Every structure is written in structure tokens, then in C-alpha cells.
PDB file of C-alpha atoms in Angstrom:
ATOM      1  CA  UNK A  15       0.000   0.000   0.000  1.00 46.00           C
ATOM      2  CA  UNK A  16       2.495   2.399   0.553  1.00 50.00           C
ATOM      3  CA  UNK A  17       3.865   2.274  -2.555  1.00 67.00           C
ATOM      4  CA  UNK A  18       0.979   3.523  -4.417  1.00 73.00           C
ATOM      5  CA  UNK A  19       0.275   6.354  -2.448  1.00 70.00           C
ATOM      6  CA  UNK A  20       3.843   7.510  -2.746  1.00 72.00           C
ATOM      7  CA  UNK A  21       2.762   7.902  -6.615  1.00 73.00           C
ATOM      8  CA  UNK A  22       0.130   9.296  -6.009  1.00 74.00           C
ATOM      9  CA  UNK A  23       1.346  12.347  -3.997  1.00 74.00           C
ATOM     10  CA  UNK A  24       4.226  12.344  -6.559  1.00 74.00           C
ATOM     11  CA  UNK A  25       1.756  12.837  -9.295  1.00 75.00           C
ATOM     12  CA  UNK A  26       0.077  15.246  -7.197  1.00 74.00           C
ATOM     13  CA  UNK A  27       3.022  17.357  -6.935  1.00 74.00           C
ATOM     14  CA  UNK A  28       3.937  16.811 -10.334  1.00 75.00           C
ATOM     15  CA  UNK A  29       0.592  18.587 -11.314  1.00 77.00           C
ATOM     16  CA  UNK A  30       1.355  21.594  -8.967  1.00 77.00           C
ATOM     17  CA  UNK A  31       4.793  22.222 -10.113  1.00 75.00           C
ATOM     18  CA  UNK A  32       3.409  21.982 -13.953  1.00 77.00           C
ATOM     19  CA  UNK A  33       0.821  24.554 -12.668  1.00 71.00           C
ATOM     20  CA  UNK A  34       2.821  26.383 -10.760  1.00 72.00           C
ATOM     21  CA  UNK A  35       5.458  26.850 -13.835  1.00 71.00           C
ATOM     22  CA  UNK A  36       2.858  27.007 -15.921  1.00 70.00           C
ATOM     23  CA  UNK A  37       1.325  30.371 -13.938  1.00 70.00           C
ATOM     24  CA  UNK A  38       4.696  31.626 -13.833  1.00 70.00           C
ATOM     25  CA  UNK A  39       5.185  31.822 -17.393  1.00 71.00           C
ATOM     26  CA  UNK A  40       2.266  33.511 -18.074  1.00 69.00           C
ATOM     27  CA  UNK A  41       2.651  36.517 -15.237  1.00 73.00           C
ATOM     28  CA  UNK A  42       6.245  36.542 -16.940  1.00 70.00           C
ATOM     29  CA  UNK A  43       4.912  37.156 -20.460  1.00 69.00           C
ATOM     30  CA  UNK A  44       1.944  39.331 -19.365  1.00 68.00           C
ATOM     31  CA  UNK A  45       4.918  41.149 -17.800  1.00 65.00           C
ATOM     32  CA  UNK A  46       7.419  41.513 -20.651  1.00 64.00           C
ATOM     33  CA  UNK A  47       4.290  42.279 -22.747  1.00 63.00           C
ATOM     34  CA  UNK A  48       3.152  45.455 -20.435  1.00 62.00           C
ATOM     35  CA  UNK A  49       7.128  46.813 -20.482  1.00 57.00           C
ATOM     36  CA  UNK A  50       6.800  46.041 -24.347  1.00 55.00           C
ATOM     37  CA  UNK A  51       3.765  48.346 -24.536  1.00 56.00           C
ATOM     38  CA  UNK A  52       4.467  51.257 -22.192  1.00 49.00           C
ATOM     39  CA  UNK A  53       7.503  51.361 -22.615  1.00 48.00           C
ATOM     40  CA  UNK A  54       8.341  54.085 -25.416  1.00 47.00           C
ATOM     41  CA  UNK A  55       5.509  55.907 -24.413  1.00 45.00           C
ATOM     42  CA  UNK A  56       6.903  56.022 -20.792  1.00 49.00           C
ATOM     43  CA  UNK A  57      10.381  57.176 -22.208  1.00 47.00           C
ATOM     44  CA  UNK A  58       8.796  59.710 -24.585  1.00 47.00           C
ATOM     45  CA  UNK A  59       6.730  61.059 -21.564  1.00 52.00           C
ATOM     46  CA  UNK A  60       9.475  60.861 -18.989  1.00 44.00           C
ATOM     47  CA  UNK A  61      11.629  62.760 -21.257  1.00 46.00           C
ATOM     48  CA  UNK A  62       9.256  65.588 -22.213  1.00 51.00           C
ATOM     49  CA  UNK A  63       8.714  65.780 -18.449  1.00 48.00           C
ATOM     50  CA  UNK A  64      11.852  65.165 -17.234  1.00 46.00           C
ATOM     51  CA  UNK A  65      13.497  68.922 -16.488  1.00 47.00           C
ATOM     52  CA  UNK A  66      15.589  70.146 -18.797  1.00 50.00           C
ATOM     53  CA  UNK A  67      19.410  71.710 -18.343  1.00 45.00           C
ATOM     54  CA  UNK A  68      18.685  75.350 -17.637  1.00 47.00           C
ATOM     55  CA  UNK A  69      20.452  77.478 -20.615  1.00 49.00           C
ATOM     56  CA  UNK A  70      22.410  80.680 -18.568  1.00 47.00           C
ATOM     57  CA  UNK A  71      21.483  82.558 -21.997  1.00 46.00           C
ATOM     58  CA  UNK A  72      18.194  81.544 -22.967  1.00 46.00           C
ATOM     59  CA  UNK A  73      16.080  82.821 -19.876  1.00 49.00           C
ATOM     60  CA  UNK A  74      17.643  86.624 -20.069  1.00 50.00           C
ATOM     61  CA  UNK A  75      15.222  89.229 -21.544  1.00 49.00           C
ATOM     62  CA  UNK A  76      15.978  90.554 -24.883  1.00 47.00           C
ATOM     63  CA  UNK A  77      15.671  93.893 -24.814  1.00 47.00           C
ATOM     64  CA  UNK A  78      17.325  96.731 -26.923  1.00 45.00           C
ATOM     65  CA  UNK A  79      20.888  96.273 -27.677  1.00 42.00           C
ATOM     66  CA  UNK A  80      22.714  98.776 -25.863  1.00 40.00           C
ATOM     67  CA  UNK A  81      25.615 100.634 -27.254  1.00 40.00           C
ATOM     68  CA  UNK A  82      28.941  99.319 -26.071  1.00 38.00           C
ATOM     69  CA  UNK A  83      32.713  99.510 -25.547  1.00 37.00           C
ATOM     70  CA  UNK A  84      34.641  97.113 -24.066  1.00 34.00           C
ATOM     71  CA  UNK A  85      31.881  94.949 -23.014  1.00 42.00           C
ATOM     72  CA  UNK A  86      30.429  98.383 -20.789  1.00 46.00           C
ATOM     73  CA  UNK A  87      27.491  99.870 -22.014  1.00 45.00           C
ATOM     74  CA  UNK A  88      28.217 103.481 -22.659  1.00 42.00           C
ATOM     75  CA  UNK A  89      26.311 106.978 -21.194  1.00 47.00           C
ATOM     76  CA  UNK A  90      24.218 108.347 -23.012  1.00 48.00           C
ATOM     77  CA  UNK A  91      25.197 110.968 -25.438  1.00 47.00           C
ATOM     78  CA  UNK A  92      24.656 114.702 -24.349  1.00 50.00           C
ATOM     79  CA  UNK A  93      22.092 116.086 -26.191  1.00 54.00           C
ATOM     80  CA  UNK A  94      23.577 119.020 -28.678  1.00 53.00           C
ATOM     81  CA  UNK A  95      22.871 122.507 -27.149  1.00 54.00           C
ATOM     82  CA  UNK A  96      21.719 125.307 -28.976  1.00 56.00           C
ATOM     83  CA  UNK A  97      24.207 127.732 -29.441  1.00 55.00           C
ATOM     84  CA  UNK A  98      23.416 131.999 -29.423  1.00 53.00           C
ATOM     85  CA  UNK A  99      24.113 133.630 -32.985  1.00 60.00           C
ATOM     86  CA  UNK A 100      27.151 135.480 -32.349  1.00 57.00           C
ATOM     87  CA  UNK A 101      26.645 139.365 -34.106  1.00 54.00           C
ATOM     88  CA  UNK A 102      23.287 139.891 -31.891  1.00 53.00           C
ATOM     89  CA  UNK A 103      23.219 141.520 -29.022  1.00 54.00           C
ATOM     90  CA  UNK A 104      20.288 141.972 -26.708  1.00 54.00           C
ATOM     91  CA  UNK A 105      18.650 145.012 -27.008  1.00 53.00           C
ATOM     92  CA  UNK A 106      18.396 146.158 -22.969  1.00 53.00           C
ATOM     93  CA  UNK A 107      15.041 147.673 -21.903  1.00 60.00           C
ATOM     94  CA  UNK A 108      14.855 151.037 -20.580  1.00 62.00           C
ATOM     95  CA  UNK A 109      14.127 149.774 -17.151  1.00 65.00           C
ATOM     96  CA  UNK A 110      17.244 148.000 -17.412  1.00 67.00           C
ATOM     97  CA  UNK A 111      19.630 151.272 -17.955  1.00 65.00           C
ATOM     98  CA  UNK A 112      17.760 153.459 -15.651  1.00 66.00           C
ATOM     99  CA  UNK A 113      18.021 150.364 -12.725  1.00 66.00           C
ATOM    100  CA  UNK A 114      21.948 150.596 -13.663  1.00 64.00           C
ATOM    101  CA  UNK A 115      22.109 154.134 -13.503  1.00 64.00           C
ATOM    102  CA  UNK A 116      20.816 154.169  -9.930  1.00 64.00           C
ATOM    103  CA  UNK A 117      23.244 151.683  -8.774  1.00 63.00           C
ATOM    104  CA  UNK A 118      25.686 154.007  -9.919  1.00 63.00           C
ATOM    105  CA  UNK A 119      26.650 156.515  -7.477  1.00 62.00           C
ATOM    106  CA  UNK A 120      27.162 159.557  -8.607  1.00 63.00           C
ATOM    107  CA  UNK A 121      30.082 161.476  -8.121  1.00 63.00           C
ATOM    108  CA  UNK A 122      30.223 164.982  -6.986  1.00 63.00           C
ATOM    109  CA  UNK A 123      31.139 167.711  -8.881  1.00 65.00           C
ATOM    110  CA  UNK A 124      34.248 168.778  -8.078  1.00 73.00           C
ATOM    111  CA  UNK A 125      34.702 172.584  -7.921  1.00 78.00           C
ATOM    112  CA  UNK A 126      37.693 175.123  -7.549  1.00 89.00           C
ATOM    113  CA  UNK A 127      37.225 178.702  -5.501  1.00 90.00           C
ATOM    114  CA  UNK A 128      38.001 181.165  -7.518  1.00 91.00           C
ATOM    115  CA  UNK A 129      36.712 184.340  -5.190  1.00 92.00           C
ATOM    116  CA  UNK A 130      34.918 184.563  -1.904  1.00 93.00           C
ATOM    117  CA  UNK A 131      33.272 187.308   0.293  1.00 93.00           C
ATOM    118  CA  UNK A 132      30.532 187.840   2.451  1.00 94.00           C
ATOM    119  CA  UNK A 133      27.463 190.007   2.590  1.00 92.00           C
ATOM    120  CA  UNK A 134      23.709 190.324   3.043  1.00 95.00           C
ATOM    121  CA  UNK A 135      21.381 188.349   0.381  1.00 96.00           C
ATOM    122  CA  UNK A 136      18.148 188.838  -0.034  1.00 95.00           C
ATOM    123  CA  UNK A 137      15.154 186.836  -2.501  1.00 95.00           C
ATOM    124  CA  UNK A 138      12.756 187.364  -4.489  1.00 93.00           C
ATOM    125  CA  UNK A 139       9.920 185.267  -6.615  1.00 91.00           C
ATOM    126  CA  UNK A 140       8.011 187.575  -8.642  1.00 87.00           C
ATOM    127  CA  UNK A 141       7.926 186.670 -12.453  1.00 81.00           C
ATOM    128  CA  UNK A 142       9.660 188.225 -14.791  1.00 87.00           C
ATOM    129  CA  UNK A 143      12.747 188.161 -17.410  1.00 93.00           C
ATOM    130  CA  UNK A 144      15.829 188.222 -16.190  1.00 94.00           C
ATOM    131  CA  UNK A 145      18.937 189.535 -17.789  1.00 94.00           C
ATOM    132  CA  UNK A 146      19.998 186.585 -19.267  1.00 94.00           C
ATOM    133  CA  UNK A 147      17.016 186.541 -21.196  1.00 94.00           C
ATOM    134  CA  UNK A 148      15.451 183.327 -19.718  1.00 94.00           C
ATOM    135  CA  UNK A 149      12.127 183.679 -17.917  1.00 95.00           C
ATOM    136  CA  UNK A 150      12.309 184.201 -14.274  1.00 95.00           C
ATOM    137  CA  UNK A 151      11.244 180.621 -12.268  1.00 95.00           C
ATOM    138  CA  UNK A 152      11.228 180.594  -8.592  1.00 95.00           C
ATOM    139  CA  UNK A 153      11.717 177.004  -8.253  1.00 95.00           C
ATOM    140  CA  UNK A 154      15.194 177.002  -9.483  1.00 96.00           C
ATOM    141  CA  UNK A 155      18.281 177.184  -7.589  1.00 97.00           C
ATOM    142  CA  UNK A 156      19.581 180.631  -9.551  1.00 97.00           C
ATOM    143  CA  UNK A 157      20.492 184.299  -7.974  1.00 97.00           C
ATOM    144  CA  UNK A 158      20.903 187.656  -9.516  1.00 96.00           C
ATOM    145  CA  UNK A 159      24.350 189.560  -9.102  1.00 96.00           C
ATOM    146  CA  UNK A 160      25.962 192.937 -10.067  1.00 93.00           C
ATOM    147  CA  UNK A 161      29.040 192.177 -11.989  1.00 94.00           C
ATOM    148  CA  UNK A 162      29.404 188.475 -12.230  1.00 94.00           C
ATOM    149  CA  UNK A 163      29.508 186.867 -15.546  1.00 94.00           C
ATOM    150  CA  UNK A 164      25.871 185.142 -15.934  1.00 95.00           C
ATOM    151  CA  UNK A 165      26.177 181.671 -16.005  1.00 95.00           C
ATOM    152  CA  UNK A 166      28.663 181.531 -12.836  1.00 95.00           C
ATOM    153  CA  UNK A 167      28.044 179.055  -9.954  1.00 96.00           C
ATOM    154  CA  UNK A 168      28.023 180.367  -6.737  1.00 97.00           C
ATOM    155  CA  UNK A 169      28.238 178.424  -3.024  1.00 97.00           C
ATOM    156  CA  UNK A 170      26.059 180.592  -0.607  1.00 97.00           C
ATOM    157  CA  UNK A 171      26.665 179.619   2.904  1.00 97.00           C
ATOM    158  CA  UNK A 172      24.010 180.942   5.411  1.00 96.00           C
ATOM    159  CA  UNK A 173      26.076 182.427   8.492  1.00 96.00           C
ATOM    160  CA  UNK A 174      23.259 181.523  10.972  1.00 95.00           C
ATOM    161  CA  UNK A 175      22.793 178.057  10.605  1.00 95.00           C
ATOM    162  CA  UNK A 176      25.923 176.884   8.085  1.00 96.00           C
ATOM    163  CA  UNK A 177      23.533 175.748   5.531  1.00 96.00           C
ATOM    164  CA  UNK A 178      24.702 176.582   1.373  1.00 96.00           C
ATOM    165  CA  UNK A 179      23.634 175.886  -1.874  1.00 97.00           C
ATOM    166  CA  UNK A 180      25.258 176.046  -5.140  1.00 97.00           C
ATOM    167  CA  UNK A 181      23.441 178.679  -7.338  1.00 97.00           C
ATOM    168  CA  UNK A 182      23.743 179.450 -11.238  1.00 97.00           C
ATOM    169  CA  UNK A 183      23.878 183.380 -11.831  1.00 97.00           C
ATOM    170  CA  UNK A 184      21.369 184.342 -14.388  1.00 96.00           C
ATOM    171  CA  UNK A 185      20.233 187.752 -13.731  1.00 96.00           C
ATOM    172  CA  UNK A 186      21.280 191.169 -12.408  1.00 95.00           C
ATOM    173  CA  UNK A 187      21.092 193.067  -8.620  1.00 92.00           C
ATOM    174  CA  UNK A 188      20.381 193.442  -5.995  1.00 92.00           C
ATOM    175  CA  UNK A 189      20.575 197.211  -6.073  1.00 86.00           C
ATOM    176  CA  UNK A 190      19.933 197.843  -2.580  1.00 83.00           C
ATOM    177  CA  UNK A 191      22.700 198.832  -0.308  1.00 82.00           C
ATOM    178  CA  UNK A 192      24.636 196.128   1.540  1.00 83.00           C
ATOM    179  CA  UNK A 193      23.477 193.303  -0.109  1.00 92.00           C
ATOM    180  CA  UNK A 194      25.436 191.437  -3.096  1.00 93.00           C
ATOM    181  CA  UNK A 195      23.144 188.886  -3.831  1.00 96.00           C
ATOM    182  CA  UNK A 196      19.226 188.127  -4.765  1.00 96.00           C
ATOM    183  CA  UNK A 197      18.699 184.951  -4.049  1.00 96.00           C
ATOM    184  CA  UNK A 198      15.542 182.336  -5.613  1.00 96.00           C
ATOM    185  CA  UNK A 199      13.038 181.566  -3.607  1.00 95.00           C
ATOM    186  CA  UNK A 200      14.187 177.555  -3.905  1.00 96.00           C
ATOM    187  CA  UNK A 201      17.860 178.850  -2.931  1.00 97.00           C
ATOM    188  CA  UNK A 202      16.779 181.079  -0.099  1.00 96.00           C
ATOM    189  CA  UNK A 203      14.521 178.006   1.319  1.00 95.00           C
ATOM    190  CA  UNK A 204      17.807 175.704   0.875  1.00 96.00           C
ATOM    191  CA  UNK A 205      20.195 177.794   3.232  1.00 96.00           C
ATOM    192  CA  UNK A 206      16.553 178.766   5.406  1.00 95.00           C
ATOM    193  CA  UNK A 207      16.378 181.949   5.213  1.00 93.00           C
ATOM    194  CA  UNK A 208      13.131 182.479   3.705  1.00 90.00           C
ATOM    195  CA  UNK A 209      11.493 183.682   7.316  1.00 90.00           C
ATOM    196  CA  UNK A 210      14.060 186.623   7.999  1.00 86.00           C
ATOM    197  CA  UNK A 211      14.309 188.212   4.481  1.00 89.00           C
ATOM    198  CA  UNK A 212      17.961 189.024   4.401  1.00 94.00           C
ATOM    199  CA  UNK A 213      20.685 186.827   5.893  1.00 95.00           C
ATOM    200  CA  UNK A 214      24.136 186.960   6.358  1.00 96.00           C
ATOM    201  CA  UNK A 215      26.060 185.053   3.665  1.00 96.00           C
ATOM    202  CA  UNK A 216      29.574 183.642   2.270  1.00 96.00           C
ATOM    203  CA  UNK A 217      29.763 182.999  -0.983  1.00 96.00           C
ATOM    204  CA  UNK A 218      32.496 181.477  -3.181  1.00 97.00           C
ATOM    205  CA  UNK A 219      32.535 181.742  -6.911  1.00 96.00           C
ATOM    206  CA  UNK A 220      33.392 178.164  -8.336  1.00 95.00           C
ATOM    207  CA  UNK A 221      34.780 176.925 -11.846  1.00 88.00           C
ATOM    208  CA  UNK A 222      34.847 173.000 -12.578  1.00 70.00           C
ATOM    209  CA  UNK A 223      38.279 171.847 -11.518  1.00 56.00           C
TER     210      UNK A 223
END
């Protein structure tokens, strides 16, 4: 008896290890036959998807090539500047020479003595024509005189308070005694004298050094 049910269990195992191979073989083909099919796909996908070597040069923006020397871009070039027409000159207003002619200071005449004296002066105002043949005007710094040559400048000093003003002869007197010069009314008010009448004077005859 035992002999046949050693072949039996043989044949029993026989079976399984056919079966067994058998199974084997085909989860090794359905295997090679899935790596057959996905494979190239796989690669294909894997190497579309797979990230690529980044180029230093390809990811800069390309923008406007810039002018360059020695590999360093350059500064931009100065804009030409308009240049004035040479053989024009700017015409200056009039406010312009009369604001330079007050900053000016002016310089005072410079006169020499050529006589002096003292005496009593008088004024007067009334219109008329004097002897140089100008109209008489009150307003202006002028004086009458017996002998001096019209046109002369005078300094009249006033003795009471040391006031004087420089006077243009342009007509002739005073006649009355004691008194060697007729004053304007401006010139009298100048040297105040104008309330008294007659004042006490010095007076120096001046030509332009």
C-alpha cells in the first residue's frame, strides 16, 4: 500500500509544479508584454517631463541692444545745445539802464574857488525876465548879481545856521545897499532863510576843476 500512495502524492506534486510553472510563465509574459507596450511611451513622456538643463542665456530678456565699448554699455550721449548767434546783441530795456544808472553813485562835482566874500542876500519870486534873457522861475536854484559873468556858480553859505547851496547866476542886482546877492526863492529856502528876508552870507565863486 504504501507504494501507491507515494505515486500518487508524486503525481500530485507533479501537477502543482506543472501549474505552478505554468502560472509563472504567463505573469512573466503578461509582464514583458506590459514593459513592451508602455515602454516608449513612458520614455517619450518621462523625457518631455523630465526637467531640462537650464540654458544661462536663454532665460535673459531681450531687450534693446545697448551701445557698447569694451563689453560696458556706454552713457548716453549729451544732447547738442543750442548755441546763441554770435553778431546779436540783446537790445536792454529802458528799465534795465535806468536800474543801472541808480546803482551808480554819482560822483560829486568837483569845484575850484576862484573868489569869496561875504554880505547880506536877499530873494525874491516875482515873475519876470531876467537879464539873461530866460524867464524868471522861482523854483530854481539861480540868484541875480551885479558884476558876475551870468552863467557863474556860486556856493552861498548861510552864516546863521551853516547851511549853502550852489546857485547858477542868471540875472542882475540886488541894487539895494549892503546886499550882493538876490537869491531864488528855492535857494533862499535851501540855506533857510526864507522867514528873515535878508541873511548873512559867504559865498564862493566856483569853476569845474
Amino acid at each position: 500500500m504504501g507504494s501507491p500512495v507515494r505515486r500518487l502524492l508524486r503525481a500530485r506534486l507533479r501537477t502543482i509544479l506543472i501549474v505552478s510553472g505554468a502560472a509563472v510563465a504567463v505573469l512573466a509574459a503578461g509582464a514583458f508584454a506590459l514593459a513592451g507596450r508602455e515602454g516608449p511611451a513612458d520614455s517619450a513622456q518621462a523625457a518631455q517631463t523630465a526637467p531640462q538643463a537650464a540654458d544661462p542665456l536663454a532665460d535673459r530678456p531681450h531687450g534693446e541692444p545697448t551701445r557698447a565699448g569694451r563689453g560696458r554699455p556706454r552713457s548716453p550721449e549729451p544732447s547738442p545745445s543750442k548755441t546763441p548767434r554770435k553778431g546779436k546783441k540783446k537790445k536792454s530795456s529802458k528799465a534795465d539802464s535806468q536800474a543801472a544808472n541808480l546803482a551808480k553813485p554819482k560822483k560829486k562835482k568837483q569845484y575850484k574857488v576862484v573868489k569869496s566874500g561875504s554880505c547880506e542876500a536877499s530873494y525874491y519870486w516875482e515873475g519876470q525876465m531876467t537879464a539873461s534873457g530866460e524867464p524868471f522861475d522861482p523854483s530854481e536854484l539861480t540868484a541875480a548879481h551885479k558884476t558876475l559873468p551870468l552863467g557863474s556858480k556860486v556856493r552861498v553859505t548861510n552864516k546863521n545856521n551853516d547851511r549853502s547851496v550852489v546857485v547858477r547866476i542868471n540875472d542882475r542886482g540886488p541894487y539895494a545897499g549892503g546886499r550882493c546877492l538876490d537869491l531864488s526863492k528855492a535857494a533862499m529856502k535851501k540855506v533857510g532863510g526864507t522867514g528873515s528876508g535878508v541873511i548873512p552870507v559867504r559865498y564862493e565863486v566856483l569853476s569845474k576843476g
